[in-house]
Amino acid sequence: MTRVAPTRDVARGLLAVTLGLVGQLSGLGLLATSAWLITTSSLRPPILTLSVAIAAVRLLALLRGLGRYGERLAGHDLALRLLARLRVWAYRRLETVVPGGLGAGTTGDVLSRVVGDVDGAQDLVVRAGVPLMTGIATAAAAVALSGLLLADTWPVLGAGLLLAGVAVPLLARRAGRHAAEALAAERGRLAGTMVETIDGAADVVAFGATRQALAALDRGEARLAGALRRSAAVAGAATGLATLVSGTTTAAVVALGVEALGRGAGGGHVSAVAVAVLGFVSLAAFDAVGALPDVFSRLDAAVSSARRVQGLGALVPPVADPPAPRPLPPADPALALERVSVSYAPEGPAALESVDLSLAPGEAVAIVGPSGAGKTTLALLLLRFVECASGRLSLGGVDVRELSADEVRSRIAWAPQDPHVFATTVAANLRLARPAATDAELVAVLEALGLGAWLAGLPKGLSSELGERGLSVSGGERQRIGLARALLADRPVMVLDEPTAHLDEHAEALVRDAVRSYAEGRTLVWITHRLAGLEEFDQVVVLDGGRVVEHGPAPLLARRAGPYAELLASTPSRLAVPSRA
Amino acid sequence: MSVAYGAGGAGAAGGDSAEGASAGRRPRTRRAPVDPRLWRRVVPVRLWLAWSVAVGLGLTGCLVAQALFLADLLARLFRQPVVGLHGVLVDLVGLVAATLVRSLLLSLGATAGAGAANRVRGQLRRDALGAVLGRGPVWLAGQRSGELAVTLGRGLDALDAYVADYLPRLVLAGLAPLVLLGVIGALDWVSLLVLVAALGVVPVFMVLVGKLTEERVARRWSALGALGAHFLDTVQGLPVLRAYGRARRQEAQIAAVTDDLRRTTLAVLREAFLSALVLETLAAVGTALVAVPLALRLIDGHMTLAPALTVLILTPEVFLPLRRASADFHSATEGLSALDRVFEVLGDDDSTLPVAGGAALPVAGGAALSGAEGAAPSRPRADRVHEDGGGAPGSLRGPLVVSGLCVQYPDRERRALDGVDLLVAPGERVAVVGASGAGKSSLLGALLGLVPASAGSIALGGLVQGDADPEAWRSCFAYLPQRPWLSSASLRDNLRLGEEEAPDAAVEDARLAEVLSLADLAGLVARLPEGLDTPLDEGGARLSAGERQRVGLARAMRRTAATVVLLDEPTSHLDASSEERVVASLDRWLGGRILVVASHRPRLLELADRVVTLDGGRLVARTRPVTPRGRQSGEGAAGRSVRVQVAP
């Protein structure tokens, strides 16, 4: 992250630290000057000799708040500037690896954690870096000042500040690490218990197990309570210790002054005023390092966020373009897999193994199989989001590795299993697949997919905002928005991943018919775990454990005592069990 | 004191950036610092507040002692003849002793805070989970249950900081300034007047700042929310963007939006930080305003040094707790929002939410019962209606009488069940068929009392559901839902869901082995690494869908005291041979129990005495008699003649 920080940002960082220092040193100066003013006054000097100090006290009082205010704004400005660059950098990295390169189970969850880390890294500046530097610089200034006032005192004050501001918090973190981990683990476990119990509330109530569930909660709470107590005991001991160190250090500094003053009765190089000022400098210095324990714990979190973000740099894009891509073969969208194997990690298990499949232009193919069979991997492979570990995938007879992946994708419309709905209007969500689509076309596609009534119910029709801050979208609606994109995209190949998983039978049949008629003349790959209506497809491919275990027209497969017939038998069917006769 | 400054500095400096840096957080809403509902419901909170007052007084007392000792010590240095160390020994010892007491109080306070947090969180979580389970699945279905689970889990954890740290600081913020002002007033009333004036200005400035900025800040917050969410939204949609060749042009968009985010955030912060600026400036100016007059009066000889120094040391402490409490407020808000949700669940706000269970089921009491008798075609001639001890578990024998049953879900227009009449004789087996959404699962849920009836009645063995204790009622039923819920606990615990501790473990294990083999899972225990003690992992992930269903079935058959068996699609995940074995053992196990099964599988329909069809929440006339079972006639066989039920 430092490598993306140009000189101007270094200057901004210095500005924030300087402003912070102005605030902190003003606080220190205010107390020291006030102490000097009051103790000197007790010696009853002419009032004119005090006028500079009086003016200084008033000025420092104003600078105290203003410096801090300026530091906060400058720090946030810098942090957000760095954030903008970091986000673009992280996005560029993610753009080459999502969804194929983050492992098999790249869910929205993984991505939102990455985003959280990117945003958390800005704490490195505002909440850790700047306060750390100003705190340390202020403490150093106080130590220097004490050295000027009485040379003997600076090692004592310095040691006390190091102990209270750095050593005790770091020691406490070490001592409390075990307790903190236990606390996090117990909280996680209890959160899991809550999710599970609420998930199973109907069954828990039906079986009269409410008491059991509450007893399980009590056990979890008891463990959590112990962990919290242990963790708080360490934190409390650290606070107490730091307090004790700061109090005794001030006492020691003052005692040294008293002792020097006693000696000075003969030599006379330290005054009572200086000793009083020393005492107040010590007080103010401990105020400045008081924030450091919090800063250290934030630094920890921010550094580990930043590390994880840096890890994005090490991710290898699963699919690389050739140095000189060949032009796309004109108008021949035939896809062929020859003995293709795919795995997500170099030594990991194969998600697809030695798969042969040919998709002639205009053919409709259904891919079925139990979950984990490799159906989604097949879709990601066709879209060039994952690479063949061995074997060959060709488009129009040309090995896809000789083509630009973007251009291959431009031939394929895709509806993922759980399509993302962006926080924008319905129209913008659809037009990302075809920017030139007219409103009428958008409405027509939505109606064809059975979303006509849904659209009519939206407050602003196509201009209604969806997603996070707009209207919530159900699973079935989300899926059909994904489908609508694929239909609008107008591409020769369509790859639809579980397009009807959230729909009931009636809606499923409607969607299937709409897609079938839309796909007329296009290659259609329909991935599903539902077996209804597959008779209409040219061929059905049964995947299991990453292998093609059977393929052929559905009616033929149903009559054969093979994997497809087994799937039919084990599939929950709603109305009629397909005849096995 | 060093102490005063040191221990306090952390909080004062700590809370700055979280206030606005990351966009999407809500602006602060005004509310009472201690939620009155918390005070009313959670008794430990009251004790904790009382303890916090005591500790707060102790801490402030130490502070005053430290200031007095230090000021006295420094003042002694100005007297002639010059004193040595022995001359200030008492002050030094006093200073260190007060520090020691203070640090002990702080340590003790932290531990006590954890204890208080444990009690408050523990009670709230337990009450809330109890309330959720008490309200039942229909209420739960109307909630965003994922969000609710997170609130009761992680959300309530955020309350720890509120209880352990924020509350005592709040108490201190109310207490310490008053005590300190009292001490300062006793030493020098002029300083008191100055400080009271400065403190009096605080609310005026705050209101002024608030009024000036509130509207603009609120307006910008919503813009901030949208800008802050943009990056996450884009990254989550990245697969789609790449597929449609739109990913690259988002780079510039991200840079532009984040730049917008920066400008808007800074505009918000410039105003949001004003209140902190006011507090900090007043604290510093207060010190200056106290110090200068003190100096002038010292020159005049109207003042002595020791009280002047004491006042100077204590002045910043007057403002410190206020600064800290205000800086900490944001960290308490997360816990407070969880609190709101919990009180909503507990019904402290809203008592109109339906509660599942006998008492709140809107059954029309006696009228419904007489209606039921009238609607039933004939009083069952079965001889097994025991009316004795209706509440005892599993003791309700006799016919299951459903009359005029309606179920209306809160968010649906159409009724899920619309006037269902059904009479099931003891020992009779009824299969319910119908399209998905026809009301099959609602019927089973209503029979169990999980789904409240909006009209009509259900009676078993002459006892009306609404009159029965819900737990005792449900103990008469063995139930297998469509997707049986399995917890991450052991196979044994999953099978024994709702059972009390078994007196003899060996006997119990033998019984579990028996029901497992009834459910065609004889080999399961041997296959699992720790046998019956093997955890099934989240949602029973260790098992296949078919195994999960059969564990659910075994769990249902574990309930030998049940007289009514409700099965929802019990064999949907089973292959034909497993289904055959399961149905055969089910047939044996059922004996004289009533069976209501929702399924279309022919093998299960063969098991039934009759098949009724649900359509759109109504029992339609088309009721198919099936060929009588070819099994040995057992208990209740007399009532098993094929009967045609015609809905009006």
PDB file of C-alpha atoms in Angstrom, chain B residues 334-531:
ATOM      1  CA  GLU B 334     -24.439  -0.886  18.103  1.00  0.00           C
ATOM      2  CA  GLY B 335     -25.372  -2.591  21.326  1.00  0.00           C
ATOM      3  CA  LEU B 336     -28.359  -0.283  21.719  1.00  0.00           C
ATOM      4  CA  SER B 337     -29.775  -1.135  18.311  1.00  0.00           C
ATOM      5  CA  ALA B 338     -29.562  -4.824  19.165  1.00  0.00           C
ATOM      6  CA  LEU B 339     -31.385  -3.955  22.353  1.00  0.00           C
ATOM      7  CA  ASP B 340     -34.243  -2.389  20.393  1.00  0.00           C
ATOM      8  CA  ARG B 341     -34.714  -5.545  18.383  1.00  0.00           C
ATOM      9  CA  VAL B 342     -34.609  -7.734  21.463  1.00  0.00           C
ATOM     10  CA  PHE B 343     -37.263  -5.694  23.221  1.00  0.00           C
ATOM     11  CA  GLU B 344     -39.369  -5.911  20.102  1.00  0.00           C
ATOM     12  CA  VAL B 345     -39.109  -9.699  20.261  1.00  0.00           C
ATOM     13  CA  LEU B 346     -39.842  -9.674  23.967  1.00  0.00           C
ATOM     14  CA  GLY B 347     -42.937  -7.637  23.262  1.00  0.00           C
ATOM     15  CA  ASP B 348     -41.971  -4.841  25.605  1.00  0.00           C
ATOM     16  CA  ASP B 349     -43.026  -2.498  22.828  1.00  0.00           C
ATOM     17  CA  ASP B 350     -45.791  -4.318  21.158  1.00  0.00           C
ATOM     18  CA  SER B 351     -47.999  -6.867  22.807  1.00  0.00           C
ATOM     19  CA  THR B 352     -50.261  -7.467  19.829  1.00  0.00           C
ATOM     20  CA  LEU B 353     -48.017  -9.985  18.116  1.00  0.00           C
ATOM     21  CA  PRO B 354     -49.524 -13.444  18.094  1.00  0.00           C
ATOM     22  CA  VAL B 355     -48.078 -15.979  20.459  1.00  0.00           C
ATOM     23  CA  ALA B 356     -48.203 -19.616  19.497  1.00  0.00           C
ATOM     24  CA  GLY B 357     -49.627 -21.837  22.135  1.00  0.00           C
ATOM     25  CA  GLY B 358     -52.975 -22.661  23.627  1.00  0.00           C
ATOM     26  CA  ALA B 359     -53.633 -19.445  25.439  1.00  0.00           C
ATOM     27  CA  ALA B 360     -53.407 -17.191  22.426  1.00  0.00           C
ATOM     28  CA  LEU B 361     -54.824 -19.437  19.766  1.00  0.00           C
ATOM     29  CA  PRO B 362     -57.874 -17.615  18.531  1.00  0.00           C
ATOM     30  CA  VAL B 363     -60.118 -20.607  18.790  1.00  0.00           C
ATOM     31  CA  ALA B 364     -63.670 -19.678  19.525  1.00  0.00           C
ATOM     32  CA  GLY B 365     -63.803 -21.710  22.734  1.00  0.00           C
ATOM     33  CA  GLY B 366     -66.956 -23.614  23.510  1.00  0.00           C
ATOM     34  CA  ALA B 367     -68.775 -22.427  20.460  1.00  0.00           C
ATOM     35  CA  ALA B 368     -66.144 -23.936  18.257  1.00  0.00           C
ATOM     36  CA  LEU B 369     -66.272 -27.159  20.184  1.00  0.00           C
ATOM     37  CA  SER B 370     -70.015 -27.535  19.802  1.00  0.00           C
ATOM     38  CA  GLY B 371     -69.610 -26.587  16.192  1.00  0.00           C
ATOM     39  CA  ALA B 372     -67.100 -29.353  15.852  1.00  0.00           C
ATOM     40  CA  GLU B 373     -69.498 -31.882  17.226  1.00  0.00           C
ATOM     41  CA  GLY B 374     -72.197 -30.663  14.965  1.00  0.00           C
ATOM     42  CA  ALA B 375     -69.999 -30.770  11.906  1.00  0.00           C
ATOM     43  CA  ALA B 376     -68.677 -34.221  12.514  1.00  0.00           C
ATOM     44  CA  PRO B 377     -70.735 -36.709  10.559  1.00  0.00           C
ATOM     45  CA  SER B 378     -71.155 -38.856  13.564  1.00  0.00           C
ATOM     46  CA  ARG B 379     -69.679 -39.137  16.979  1.00  0.00           C
ATOM     47  CA  PRO B 380     -67.010 -41.758  16.442  1.00  0.00           C
ATOM     48  CA  ARG B 381     -68.169 -45.111  17.576  1.00  0.00           C
ATOM     49  CA  ALA B 382     -64.656 -46.015  18.488  1.00  0.00           C
ATOM     50  CA  ASP B 383     -64.485 -47.170  22.037  1.00  0.00           C
ATOM     51  CA  ARG B 384     -61.133 -45.759  22.901  1.00  0.00           C
ATOM     52  CA  VAL B 385     -61.953 -42.197  23.845  1.00  0.00           C
ATOM     53  CA  HIS B 386     -60.286 -41.703  27.180  1.00  0.00           C
ATOM     54  CA  GLU B 387     -61.141 -38.392  28.656  1.00  0.00           C
ATOM     55  CA  ASP B 388     -59.064 -39.010  31.723  1.00  0.00           C
ATOM     56  CA  GLY B 389     -56.250 -36.622  32.554  1.00  0.00           C
ATOM     57  CA  GLY B 390     -56.265 -34.757  29.291  1.00  0.00           C
ATOM     58  CA  GLY B 391     -52.975 -33.065  30.017  1.00  0.00           C
ATOM     59  CA  ALA B 392     -50.787 -36.093  30.640  1.00  0.00           C
ATOM     60  CA  PRO B 393     -48.238 -36.746  27.898  1.00  0.00           C
ATOM     61  CA  GLY B 394     -49.320 -39.143  25.234  1.00  0.00           C
ATOM     62  CA  SER B 395     -52.492 -40.027  26.995  1.00  0.00           C
ATOM     63  CA  LEU B 396     -54.937 -38.533  24.518  1.00  0.00           C
ATOM     64  CA  ARG B 397     -56.503 -41.421  22.658  1.00  0.00           C
ATOM     65  CA  GLY B 398     -59.528 -41.314  20.463  1.00  0.00           C
ATOM     66  CA  PRO B 399     -60.527 -39.659  17.235  1.00  0.00           C
ATOM     67  CA  LEU B 400     -58.894 -36.626  15.724  1.00  0.00           C
ATOM     68  CA  VAL B 401     -61.662 -34.182  14.870  1.00  0.00           C
ATOM     69  CA  VAL B 402     -60.973 -31.180  12.670  1.00  0.00           C
ATOM     70  CA  SER B 403     -63.847 -28.886  11.971  1.00  0.00           C
ATOM     71  CA  GLY B 404     -64.094 -25.687  10.025  1.00  0.00           C
ATOM     72  CA  LEU B 405     -60.353 -25.200  10.336  1.00  0.00           C
ATOM     73  CA  CYS B 406     -59.022 -22.005   8.766  1.00  0.00           C
ATOM     74  CA  VAL B 407     -55.441 -20.787   8.715  1.00  0.00           C
ATOM     75  CA  GLN B 408     -54.563 -17.304   7.647  1.00  0.00           C
ATOM     76  CA  TYR B 409     -50.920 -16.253   7.437  1.00  0.00           C
ATOM     77  CA  PRO B 410     -50.359 -12.593   8.290  1.00  0.00           C
ATOM     78  CA  ASP B 411     -48.789 -11.618   4.979  1.00  0.00           C
ATOM     79  CA  ARG B 412     -50.989 -13.593   2.615  1.00  0.00           C
ATOM     80  CA  GLU B 413     -54.218 -12.627   0.983  1.00  0.00           C
ATOM     81  CA  ARG B 414     -55.602 -16.107   0.586  1.00  0.00           C
ATOM     82  CA  ARG B 415     -56.222 -18.457   3.450  1.00  0.00           C
ATOM     83  CA  ALA B 416     -53.795 -21.368   3.581  1.00  0.00           C
ATOM     84  CA  LEU B 417     -56.603 -23.547   4.942  1.00  0.00           C
ATOM     85  CA  ASP B 418     -60.194 -22.635   4.339  1.00  0.00           C
ATOM     86  CA  GLY B 419     -62.809 -24.509   6.342  1.00  0.00           C
ATOM     87  CA  VAL B 420     -61.291 -27.977   6.537  1.00  0.00           C
ATOM     88  CA  ASP B 421     -63.422 -30.705   8.122  1.00  0.00           C
ATOM     89  CA  LEU B 422     -61.776 -34.023   8.779  1.00  0.00           C
ATOM     90  CA  LEU B 423     -62.541 -36.883  11.093  1.00  0.00           C
ATOM     91  CA  VAL B 424     -59.872 -39.476  11.668  1.00  0.00           C
ATOM     92  CA  ALA B 425     -60.856 -42.498  13.680  1.00  0.00           C
ATOM     93  CA  PRO B 426     -58.405 -44.075  16.115  1.00  0.00           C
ATOM     94  CA  GLY B 427     -55.965 -46.239  14.215  1.00  0.00           C
ATOM     95  CA  GLU B 428     -56.993 -44.769  10.895  1.00  0.00           C
ATOM     96  CA  ARG B 429     -54.371 -43.797   8.326  1.00  0.00           C
ATOM     97  CA  VAL B 430     -55.041 -40.823   6.084  1.00  0.00           C
ATOM     98  CA  ALA B 431     -52.922 -39.645   3.179  1.00  0.00           C
ATOM     99  CA  VAL B 432     -53.247 -36.012   2.133  1.00  0.00           C
ATOM    100  CA  VAL B 433     -52.451 -35.141  -1.462  1.00  0.00           C
ATOM    101  CA  GLY B 434     -52.592 -31.866  -3.320  1.00  0.00           C
ATOM    102  CA  ALA B 435     -50.418 -29.515  -5.328  1.00  0.00           C
ATOM    103  CA  SER B 436     -47.623 -27.675  -3.644  1.00  0.00           C
ATOM    104  CA  GLY B 437     -49.127 -24.746  -1.762  1.00  0.00           C
ATOM    105  CA  ALA B 438     -52.458 -26.514  -1.378  1.00  0.00           C
ATOM    106  CA  GLY B 439     -52.122 -26.424   2.409  1.00  0.00           C
ATOM    107  CA  LYS B 440     -50.774 -29.879   3.286  1.00  0.00           C
ATOM    108  CA  SER B 441     -47.963 -28.651   5.504  1.00  0.00           C
ATOM    109  CA  SER B 442     -50.239 -26.016   7.041  1.00  0.00           C
ATOM    110  CA  LEU B 443     -52.700 -28.747   7.987  1.00  0.00           C
ATOM    111  CA  LEU B 444     -49.991 -30.775   9.726  1.00  0.00           C
ATOM    112  CA  GLY B 445     -48.683 -27.621  11.430  1.00  0.00           C
ATOM    113  CA  ALA B 446     -52.146 -26.690  12.634  1.00  0.00           C
ATOM    114  CA  LEU B 447     -52.751 -30.191  14.011  1.00  0.00           C
ATOM    115  CA  LEU B 448     -49.546 -29.851  16.022  1.00  0.00           C
ATOM    116  CA  GLY B 449     -50.517 -26.384  17.181  1.00  0.00           C
ATOM    117  CA  LEU B 450     -47.467 -24.837  15.549  1.00  0.00           C
ATOM    118  CA  VAL B 451     -49.648 -22.900  13.147  1.00  0.00           C
ATOM    119  CA  PRO B 452     -52.425 -20.967  14.851  1.00  0.00           C
ATOM    120  CA  ALA B 453     -55.927 -21.517  13.504  1.00  0.00           C
ATOM    121  CA  SER B 454     -57.819 -18.370  12.632  1.00  0.00           C
ATOM    122  CA  ALA B 455     -61.153 -20.181  12.886  1.00  0.00           C
ATOM    123  CA  GLY B 456     -62.448 -23.662  13.548  1.00  0.00           C
ATOM    124  CA  SER B 457     -61.223 -26.235  15.977  1.00  0.00           C
ATOM    125  CA  ILE B 458     -59.128 -29.328  16.418  1.00  0.00           C
ATOM    126  CA  ALA B 459     -59.853 -31.924  19.047  1.00  0.00           C
ATOM    127  CA  LEU B 460     -58.075 -35.132  19.965  1.00  0.00           C
ATOM    128  CA  GLY B 461     -59.791 -37.681  22.133  1.00  0.00           C
ATOM    129  CA  GLY B 462     -62.392 -35.096  23.015  1.00  0.00           C
ATOM    130  CA  LEU B 463     -59.938 -32.472  24.235  1.00  0.00           C
ATOM    131  CA  VAL B 464     -59.971 -29.256  22.240  1.00  0.00           C
ATOM    132  CA  GLN B 465     -56.537 -27.998  21.265  1.00  0.00           C
ATOM    133  CA  GLY B 466     -57.187 -24.496  22.568  1.00  0.00           C
ATOM    134  CA  ASP B 467     -57.944 -25.855  26.031  1.00  0.00           C
ATOM    135  CA  ALA B 468     -54.856 -28.012  26.246  1.00  0.00           C
ATOM    136  CA  ASP B 469     -51.437 -27.083  27.510  1.00  0.00           C
ATOM    137  CA  PRO B 470     -49.494 -26.697  24.246  1.00  0.00           C
ATOM    138  CA  GLU B 471     -46.581 -28.842  25.369  1.00  0.00           C
ATOM    139  CA  ALA B 472     -48.813 -31.621  26.623  1.00  0.00           C
ATOM    140  CA  TRP B 473     -50.814 -31.453  23.371  1.00  0.00           C
ATOM    141  CA  ARG B 474     -47.714 -31.758  21.230  1.00  0.00           C
ATOM    142  CA  SER B 475     -46.416 -34.634  23.312  1.00  0.00           C
ATOM    143  CA  CYS B 476     -49.247 -36.745  21.826  1.00  0.00           C
ATOM    144  CA  PHE B 477     -47.746 -36.323  18.353  1.00  0.00           C
ATOM    145  CA  ALA B 478     -44.815 -37.785  16.478  1.00  0.00           C
ATOM    146  CA  TYR B 479     -43.870 -35.465  13.657  1.00  0.00           C
ATOM    147  CA  LEU B 480     -41.612 -35.503  10.623  1.00  0.00           C
ATOM    148  CA  PRO B 481     -41.471 -32.198   8.749  1.00  0.00           C
ATOM    149  CA  GLN B 482     -40.617 -31.944   5.076  1.00  0.00           C
ATOM    150  CA  ARG B 483     -37.050 -30.937   5.811  1.00  0.00           C
ATOM    151  CA  PRO B 484     -36.319 -32.217   9.307  1.00  0.00           C
ATOM    152  CA  TRP B 485     -34.018 -29.890  11.202  1.00  0.00           C
ATOM    153  CA  LEU B 486     -30.841 -31.442  12.468  1.00  0.00           C
ATOM    154  CA  SER B 487     -28.514 -29.577  14.758  1.00  0.00           C
ATOM    155  CA  SER B 488     -24.739 -29.795  14.845  1.00  0.00           C
ATOM    156  CA  ALA B 489     -24.989 -31.810  18.069  1.00  0.00           C
ATOM    157  CA  SER B 490     -24.414 -35.554  18.228  1.00  0.00           C
ATOM    158  CA  LEU B 491     -26.596 -38.106  16.477  1.00  0.00           C
ATOM    159  CA  ARG B 492     -27.816 -39.195  19.913  1.00  0.00           C
ATOM    160  CA  ASP B 493     -28.867 -35.671  20.898  1.00  0.00           C
ATOM    161  CA  ASN B 494     -30.569 -35.221  17.551  1.00  0.00           C
ATOM    162  CA  LEU B 495     -32.540 -38.432  17.953  1.00  0.00           C
ATOM    163  CA  ARG B 496     -33.448 -37.589  21.522  1.00  0.00           C
ATOM    164  CA  LEU B 497     -34.659 -34.063  20.736  1.00  0.00           C
ATOM    165  CA  GLY B 498     -37.114 -33.059  23.428  1.00  0.00           C
ATOM    166  CA  GLU B 499     -36.513 -36.138  25.625  1.00  0.00           C
ATOM    167  CA  GLU B 500     -35.528 -35.848  29.244  1.00  0.00           C
ATOM    168  CA  GLU B 501     -32.250 -37.325  30.464  1.00  0.00           C
ATOM    169  CA  ALA B 502     -32.416 -41.126  30.131  1.00  0.00           C
ATOM    170  CA  PRO B 503     -32.026 -43.072  33.413  1.00  0.00           C
ATOM    171  CA  ASP B 504     -30.226 -46.018  31.801  1.00  0.00           C
ATOM    172  CA  ALA B 505     -27.871 -45.156  28.972  1.00  0.00           C
ATOM    173  CA  ALA B 506     -27.451 -48.722  27.711  1.00  0.00           C
ATOM    174  CA  VAL B 507     -31.198 -49.312  27.459  1.00  0.00           C
ATOM    175  CA  GLU B 508     -31.603 -45.985  25.766  1.00  0.00           C
ATOM    176  CA  ASP B 509     -28.868 -46.745  23.212  1.00  0.00           C
ATOM    177  CA  ALA B 510     -30.565 -50.036  22.418  1.00  0.00           C
ATOM    178  CA  ARG B 511     -33.828 -48.195  21.800  1.00  0.00           C
ATOM    179  CA  LEU B 512     -32.086 -45.694  19.536  1.00  0.00           C
ATOM    180  CA  ALA B 513     -30.483 -48.538  17.586  1.00  0.00           C
ATOM    181  CA  GLU B 514     -33.940 -50.051  17.181  1.00  0.00           C
ATOM    182  CA  VAL B 515     -35.543 -46.879  15.775  1.00  0.00           C
ATOM    183  CA  LEU B 516     -32.558 -46.323  13.502  1.00  0.00           C
ATOM    184  CA  SER B 517     -33.004 -49.760  12.011  1.00  0.00           C
ATOM    185  CA  LEU B 518     -36.742 -49.110  11.662  1.00  0.00           C
ATOM    186  CA  ALA B 519     -35.794 -46.070   9.582  1.00  0.00           C
ATOM    187  CA  ASP B 520     -33.455 -48.167   7.396  1.00  0.00           C
ATOM    188  CA  LEU B 521     -30.382 -46.661   9.052  1.00  0.00           C
ATOM    189  CA  ALA B 522     -29.098 -49.818  10.727  1.00  0.00           C
ATOM    190  CA  GLY B 523     -25.584 -49.330   9.340  1.00  0.00           C
ATOM    191  CA  LEU B 524     -25.337 -45.625  10.143  1.00  0.00           C
ATOM    192  CA  VAL B 525     -23.968 -45.827  13.679  1.00  0.00           C
ATOM    193  CA  ALA B 526     -21.217 -48.223  12.635  1.00  0.00           C
ATOM    194  CA  ARG B 527     -20.265 -45.959   9.755  1.00  0.00           C
ATOM    195  CA  LEU B 528     -19.922 -42.804  11.859  1.00  0.00           C
ATOM    196  CA  PRO B 529     -16.498 -42.349  13.504  1.00  0.00           C
ATOM    197  CA  GLU B 530     -17.841 -41.841  17.012  1.00  0.00           C
ATOM    198  CA  GLY B 531     -21.061 -43.794  16.658  1.00  0.00           C
TER     199      GLY B 531
END
